[in-house]
Amino acid sequence: CERTRDLERINGHLQEEIIVRRRAEMLQAALFNISELAMVGHGRAEFYHQLHGIIGGLLDASNFYVAMLTEAGEGIEFVYSVDRYNRERAPRPFSDGLTEYTVSRREPVLAMREDIDVLIAAGKVREFGAKSHCWLGVPLFSDDEVVGVIAVQSYSPEVVFSADDRRLMVFVARALGNS
């Protein structure tokens, strides 16, 4: 019956609205927690550990890292990293990884396995460590300079990051830049 279809459509719309509002509330709480975290003055390791927990409340951050450019700007160091396969991430000279690709583009990069393979084939990136199924990296800015990247990655087809996740990470990166 047409009335039932109309009610189902309205119900579906309301359910979507509830999800959007909940996500907005979670993001607002996360940004508040990040700004509070920055003011508390924890040590660097504890700060990144708690930041990881906050991001993990927004999306799957089981494979997460923060990479910062070295003082001389000639390389990157992984100041925080939790990863299923890449347990240790040694500092490296600036090279062709997805992290450096994100730095040079100065904008977020959301790449599925196929996108990564295309970038590799085109000679634009090189892969370090285990192959990601999906990778999301967002540049960190200080003033107008890129100083690092926060990234999450998935090794499983069950975990795929979305444009919404990219927007969330951009908000987080901006909050970090303002703290």
PDB file of C-alpha atoms in Angstrom:
ATOM      1  CA  CYS A   1       0.000   0.000   0.000  1.00  0.00           C
ATOM      2  CA  GLU A   2       1.201   3.515  -0.778  1.00  0.00           C
ATOM      3  CA  ARG A   3       0.803   4.784   2.807  1.00  0.00           C
ATOM      4  CA  THR A   4       3.046   1.984   4.089  1.00  0.00           C
ATOM      5  CA  ARG A   5       5.710   2.855   1.494  1.00  0.00           C
ATOM      6  CA  ASP A   6       5.510   6.524   2.500  1.00  0.00           C
ATOM      7  CA  LEU A   7       5.905   5.621   6.173  1.00  0.00           C
ATOM      8  CA  GLU A   8       8.863   3.347   5.377  1.00  0.00           C
ATOM      9  CA  ARG A   9      10.501   6.134   3.366  1.00  0.00           C
ATOM     10  CA  ILE A  10       9.959   8.657   6.181  1.00  0.00           C
ATOM     11  CA  ASN A  11      11.266   6.180   8.741  1.00  0.00           C
ATOM     12  CA  GLY A  12      14.368   5.554   6.616  1.00  0.00           C
ATOM     13  CA  HIS A  13      14.980   9.293   6.341  1.00  0.00           C
ATOM     14  CA  LEU A  14      14.621   9.728  10.117  1.00  0.00           C
ATOM     15  CA  GLN A  15      17.025   6.850  10.771  1.00  0.00           C
ATOM     16  CA  GLU A  16      19.604   8.481   8.463  1.00  0.00           C
ATOM     17  CA  GLU A  17      19.142  11.798  10.255  1.00  0.00           C
ATOM     18  CA  ILE A  18      19.711  10.121  13.622  1.00  0.00           C
ATOM     19  CA  ILE A  19      22.938   8.543  12.347  1.00  0.00           C
ATOM     20  CA  VAL A  20      24.180  11.901  11.004  1.00  0.00           C
ATOM     21  CA  ARG A  21      23.377  13.641  14.308  1.00  0.00           C
ATOM     22  CA  ARG A  22      25.053  10.918  16.387  1.00  0.00           C
ATOM     23  CA  ARG A  23      28.159  11.120  14.223  1.00  0.00           C
ATOM     24  CA  ALA A  24      28.200  14.930  14.572  1.00  0.00           C
ATOM     25  CA  GLU A  25      27.869  14.609  18.365  1.00  0.00           C
ATOM     26  CA  MET A  26      30.701  12.058  18.460  1.00  0.00           C
ATOM     27  CA  LEU A  27      32.893  14.326  16.346  1.00  0.00           C
ATOM     28  CA  GLN A  28      32.140  17.333  18.540  1.00  0.00           C
ATOM     29  CA  ALA A  29      33.012  15.342  21.667  1.00  0.00           C
ATOM     30  CA  ALA A  30      36.213  14.063  20.014  1.00  0.00           C
ATOM     31  CA  LEU A  31      37.322  17.567  19.024  1.00  0.00           C
ATOM     32  CA  PHE A  32      36.633  18.790  22.549  1.00  0.00           C
ATOM     33  CA  ASN A  33      38.668  15.889  23.963  1.00  0.00           C
ATOM     34  CA  ILE A  34      41.543  16.657  21.582  1.00  0.00           C
ATOM     35  CA  SER A  35      41.644  20.306  22.587  1.00  0.00           C
ATOM     36  CA  GLU A  36      41.533  19.309  26.275  1.00  0.00           C
ATOM     37  CA  LEU A  37      44.246  16.732  25.680  1.00  0.00           C
ATOM     38  CA  ALA A  38      46.496  19.383  24.151  1.00  0.00           C
ATOM     39  CA  MET A  39      45.995  21.682  27.155  1.00  0.00           C
ATOM     40  CA  VAL A  40      46.739  19.033  29.791  1.00  0.00           C
ATOM     41  CA  GLY A  41      50.377  18.849  28.725  1.00  0.00           C
ATOM     42  CA  HIS A  42      50.965  15.085  28.700  1.00  0.00           C
ATOM     43  CA  GLY A  43      54.232  13.783  27.347  1.00  0.00           C
ATOM     44  CA  ARG A  44      54.335  13.235  23.621  1.00  0.00           C
ATOM     45  CA  ALA A  45      53.876   9.437  23.799  1.00  0.00           C
ATOM     46  CA  GLU A  46      50.876   9.702  26.122  1.00  0.00           C
ATOM     47  CA  PHE A  47      49.356  12.481  23.987  1.00  0.00           C
ATOM     48  CA  TYR A  48      49.522  10.336  20.822  1.00  0.00           C
ATOM     49  CA  HIS A  49      48.260   7.261  22.690  1.00  0.00           C
ATOM     50  CA  GLN A  50      45.193   9.175  23.892  1.00  0.00           C
ATOM     51  CA  LEU A  51      44.724  10.778  20.463  1.00  0.00           C
ATOM     52  CA  HIS A  52      44.735   7.268  18.975  1.00  0.00           C
ATOM     53  CA  GLY A  53      41.980   6.283  21.426  1.00  0.00           C
ATOM     54  CA  ILE A  54      39.871   9.311  20.476  1.00  0.00           C
ATOM     55  CA  ILE A  55      40.219   8.599  16.744  1.00  0.00           C
ATOM     56  CA  GLY A  56      39.478   4.925  17.408  1.00  0.00           C
ATOM     57  CA  GLY A  57      36.120   6.038  18.814  1.00  0.00           C
ATOM     58  CA  LEU A  58      35.271   7.604  15.450  1.00  0.00           C
ATOM     59  CA  LEU A  59      36.552   5.004  12.972  1.00  0.00           C
ATOM     60  CA  ASP A  60      38.611   1.817  12.792  1.00  0.00           C
ATOM     61  CA  ALA A  61      42.050   3.007  13.887  1.00  0.00           C
ATOM     62  CA  SER A  62      43.552  -0.386  14.671  1.00  0.00           C
ATOM     63  CA  ASN A  63      46.360   0.503  12.215  1.00  0.00           C
ATOM     64  CA  PHE A  64      47.211   4.141  12.928  1.00  0.00           C
ATOM     65  CA  TYR A  65      50.276   6.340  12.837  1.00  0.00           C
ATOM     66  CA  VAL A  66      51.485   9.894  13.154  1.00  0.00           C
ATOM     67  CA  ALA A  67      54.473  10.815  10.991  1.00  0.00           C
ATOM     68  CA  MET A  68      56.271  14.139  11.368  1.00  0.00           C
ATOM     69  CA  LEU A  69      58.783  15.782   9.070  1.00  0.00           C
ATOM     70  CA  THR A  70      62.266  15.928  10.527  1.00  0.00           C
ATOM     71  CA  GLU A  71      63.542  19.337  11.611  1.00  0.00           C
ATOM     72  CA  ALA A  72      65.653  19.647   8.479  1.00  0.00           C
ATOM     73  CA  GLY A  73      62.640  18.611   6.359  1.00  0.00           C
ATOM     74  CA  GLU A  74      64.657  15.872   4.655  1.00  0.00           C
ATOM     75  CA  GLY A  75      62.758  12.924   6.039  1.00  0.00           C
ATOM     76  CA  ILE A  76      59.967  11.653   8.220  1.00  0.00           C
ATOM     77  CA  GLU A  77      59.875  10.029  11.614  1.00  0.00           C
ATOM     78  CA  PHE A  78      56.999   8.006  12.943  1.00  0.00           C
ATOM     79  CA  VAL A  79      56.355   9.559  16.336  1.00  0.00           C
ATOM     80  CA  TYR A  80      53.501   7.148  17.065  1.00  0.00           C
ATOM     81  CA  SER A  81      52.546   3.917  15.363  1.00  0.00           C
ATOM     82  CA  VAL A  82      50.238   1.018  16.135  1.00  0.00           C
ATOM     83  CA  ASP A  83      50.012  -1.471  13.312  1.00  0.00           C
ATOM     84  CA  ARG A  84      49.149  -5.125  12.903  1.00  0.00           C
ATOM     85  CA  TYR A  85      52.048  -5.855  10.540  1.00  0.00           C
ATOM     86  CA  ASN A  86      54.463  -2.931  10.664  1.00  0.00           C
ATOM     87  CA  ARG A  87      55.441  -3.116  14.331  1.00  0.00           C
ATOM     88  CA  GLU A  88      58.439  -0.806  13.991  1.00  0.00           C
ATOM     89  CA  ARG A  89      58.553   2.160  11.667  1.00  0.00           C
ATOM     90  CA  ALA A  90      62.050   3.525  11.425  1.00  0.00           C
ATOM     91  CA  PRO A  91      62.676   7.141  10.440  1.00  0.00           C
ATOM     92  CA  ARG A  92      63.478   7.427   6.756  1.00  0.00           C
ATOM     93  CA  PRO A  93      64.716  10.003   4.289  1.00  0.00           C
ATOM     94  CA  PHE A  94      61.952  11.692   2.341  1.00  0.00           C
ATOM     95  CA  SER A  95      60.988   9.135  -0.314  1.00  0.00           C
ATOM     96  CA  ASP A  96      57.999   7.982  -2.354  1.00  0.00           C
ATOM     97  CA  GLY A  97      55.679   6.496   0.278  1.00  0.00           C
ATOM     98  CA  LEU A  98      52.004   7.326   0.626  1.00  0.00           C
ATOM     99  CA  THR A  99      52.923   9.506   3.601  1.00  0.00           C
ATOM    100  CA  GLU A 100      55.276  11.644   1.506  1.00  0.00           C
ATOM    101  CA  TYR A 101      52.725  11.669  -1.319  1.00  0.00           C
ATOM    102  CA  THR A 102      50.215  13.164   1.125  1.00  0.00           C
ATOM    103  CA  VAL A 103      52.767  15.745   2.300  1.00  0.00           C
ATOM    104  CA  SER A 104      53.591  16.827  -1.247  1.00  0.00           C
ATOM    105  CA  ARG A 105      49.923  17.057  -2.287  1.00  0.00           C
ATOM    106  CA  ARG A 106      49.052  19.040   0.863  1.00  0.00           C
ATOM    107  CA  GLU A 107      45.621  17.387   0.936  1.00  0.00           C
ATOM    108  CA  PRO A 108      44.031  14.200   2.253  1.00  0.00           C
ATOM    109  CA  VAL A 109      44.588  10.971   0.349  1.00  0.00           C
ATOM    110  CA  LEU A 110      42.012   8.175   0.494  1.00  0.00           C
ATOM    111  CA  ALA A 111      43.191   5.234  -1.578  1.00  0.00           C
ATOM    112  CA  MET A 112      41.832   1.753  -2.118  1.00  0.00           C
ATOM    113  CA  ARG A 113      44.189  -1.088  -3.130  1.00  0.00           C
ATOM    114  CA  GLU A 114      43.464  -0.473  -6.824  1.00  0.00           C
ATOM    115  CA  ASP A 115      44.308   3.246  -6.438  1.00  0.00           C
ATOM    116  CA  ILE A 116      47.561   2.397  -4.669  1.00  0.00           C
ATOM    117  CA  ASP A 117      48.499  -0.054  -7.439  1.00  0.00           C
ATOM    118  CA  VAL A 118      47.840   2.647 -10.080  1.00  0.00           C
ATOM    119  CA  LEU A 119      50.049   5.126  -8.166  1.00  0.00           C
ATOM    120  CA  ILE A 120      52.803   2.492  -7.893  1.00  0.00           C
ATOM    121  CA  ALA A 121      52.573   1.619 -11.612  1.00  0.00           C
ATOM    122  CA  ALA A 122      52.773   5.341 -12.475  1.00  0.00           C
ATOM    123  CA  GLY A 123      55.916   5.654 -10.351  1.00  0.00           C
ATOM    124  CA  LYS A 124      54.275   8.158  -7.999  1.00  0.00           C
ATOM    125  CA  VAL A 125      54.562   6.048  -4.831  1.00  0.00           C
ATOM    126  CA  ARG A 126      56.416   3.094  -3.424  1.00  0.00           C
ATOM    127  CA  GLU A 127      54.960   0.799  -0.813  1.00  0.00           C
ATOM    128  CA  PHE A 128      56.736   0.198   2.480  1.00  0.00           C
ATOM    129  CA  GLY A 129      55.749  -2.750   4.666  1.00  0.00           C
ATOM    130  CA  ALA A 130      52.575  -4.764   4.344  1.00  0.00           C
ATOM    131  CA  LYS A 131      50.182  -3.968   1.500  1.00  0.00           C
ATOM    132  CA  SER A 132      47.177  -1.909   2.559  1.00  0.00           C
ATOM    133  CA  HIS A 133      43.701  -2.713   1.308  1.00  0.00           C
ATOM    134  CA  CYS A 134      42.654   0.869   2.090  1.00  0.00           C
ATOM    135  CA  TRP A 135      44.783   3.843   3.223  1.00  0.00           C
ATOM    136  CA  LEU A 136      43.724   7.251   4.523  1.00  0.00           C
ATOM    137  CA  GLY A 137      46.249   9.965   5.289  1.00  0.00           C
ATOM    138  CA  VAL A 138      45.666  13.599   6.199  1.00  0.00           C
ATOM    139  CA  PRO A 139      48.357  16.287   6.339  1.00  0.00           C
ATOM    140  CA  LEU A 140      49.044  18.086   9.604  1.00  0.00           C
ATOM    141  CA  PHE A 141      49.666  21.806   9.260  1.00  0.00           C
ATOM    142  CA  SER A 142      51.426  24.364  11.409  1.00  0.00           C
ATOM    143  CA  ASP A 143      50.484  27.767  10.071  1.00  0.00           C
ATOM    144  CA  ASP A 144      50.521  27.044   6.325  1.00  0.00           C
ATOM    145  CA  GLU A 145      53.319  24.475   6.380  1.00  0.00           C
ATOM    146  CA  VAL A 146      52.766  20.711   6.276  1.00  0.00           C
ATOM    147  CA  VAL A 147      54.579  19.274   9.288  1.00  0.00           C
ATOM    148  CA  GLY A 148      53.301  15.706   9.264  1.00  0.00           C
ATOM    149  CA  VAL A 149      50.567  13.211   8.453  1.00  0.00           C
ATOM    150  CA  ILE A 150      48.056  11.233  10.478  1.00  0.00           C
ATOM    151  CA  ALA A 151      47.053   8.003   8.806  1.00  0.00           C
ATOM    152  CA  VAL A 152      44.912   4.925   9.224  1.00  0.00           C
ATOM    153  CA  GLN A 153      45.079   1.858   7.070  1.00  0.00           C
ATOM    154  CA  SER A 154      43.277  -1.411   6.615  1.00  0.00           C
ATOM    155  CA  TYR A 155      44.654  -4.738   5.495  1.00  0.00           C
ATOM    156  CA  SER A 156      41.198  -6.267   5.140  1.00  0.00           C
ATOM    157  CA  PRO A 157      38.364  -5.833   2.620  1.00  0.00           C
ATOM    158  CA  GLU A 158      35.990  -5.691   5.610  1.00  0.00           C
ATOM    159  CA  VAL A 159      37.446  -2.346   6.729  1.00  0.00           C
ATOM    160  CA  VAL A 160      37.117   0.384   4.113  1.00  0.00           C
ATOM    161  CA  PHE A 161      37.419   4.079   4.864  1.00  0.00           C
ATOM    162  CA  SER A 162      34.927   6.494   3.355  1.00  0.00           C
ATOM    163  CA  ALA A 163      34.646  10.144   2.395  1.00  0.00           C
ATOM    164  CA  ASP A 164      32.981  10.647   5.810  1.00  0.00           C
ATOM    165  CA  ASP A 165      36.050   9.144   7.494  1.00  0.00           C
ATOM    166  CA  ARG A 166      38.259  11.467   5.455  1.00  0.00           C
ATOM    167  CA  ARG A 167      36.229  14.466   6.645  1.00  0.00           C
ATOM    168  CA  LEU A 168      36.523  13.264  10.252  1.00  0.00           C
ATOM    169  CA  MET A 169      40.291  12.936   9.969  1.00  0.00           C
ATOM    170  CA  VAL A 170      40.512  16.425   8.415  1.00  0.00           C
ATOM    171  CA  PHE A 171      38.614  17.833  11.404  1.00  0.00           C
ATOM    172  CA  VAL A 172      40.959  15.985  13.765  1.00  0.00           C
ATOM    173  CA  ALA A 173      44.025  17.270  11.880  1.00  0.00           C
ATOM    174  CA  ARG A 174      42.711  20.845  12.067  1.00  0.00           C
ATOM    175  CA  ALA A 175      42.052  20.472  15.778  1.00  0.00           C
ATOM    176  CA  LEU A 176      45.643  19.267  16.225  1.00  0.00           C
ATOM    177  CA  GLY A 177      46.929  22.231  14.249  1.00  0.00           C
ATOM    178  CA  ASN A 178      44.959  24.635  16.429  1.00  0.00           C
ATOM    179  CA  SER A 179      46.120  23.070  19.705  1.00  0.00           C
TER     180      SER A 179
END
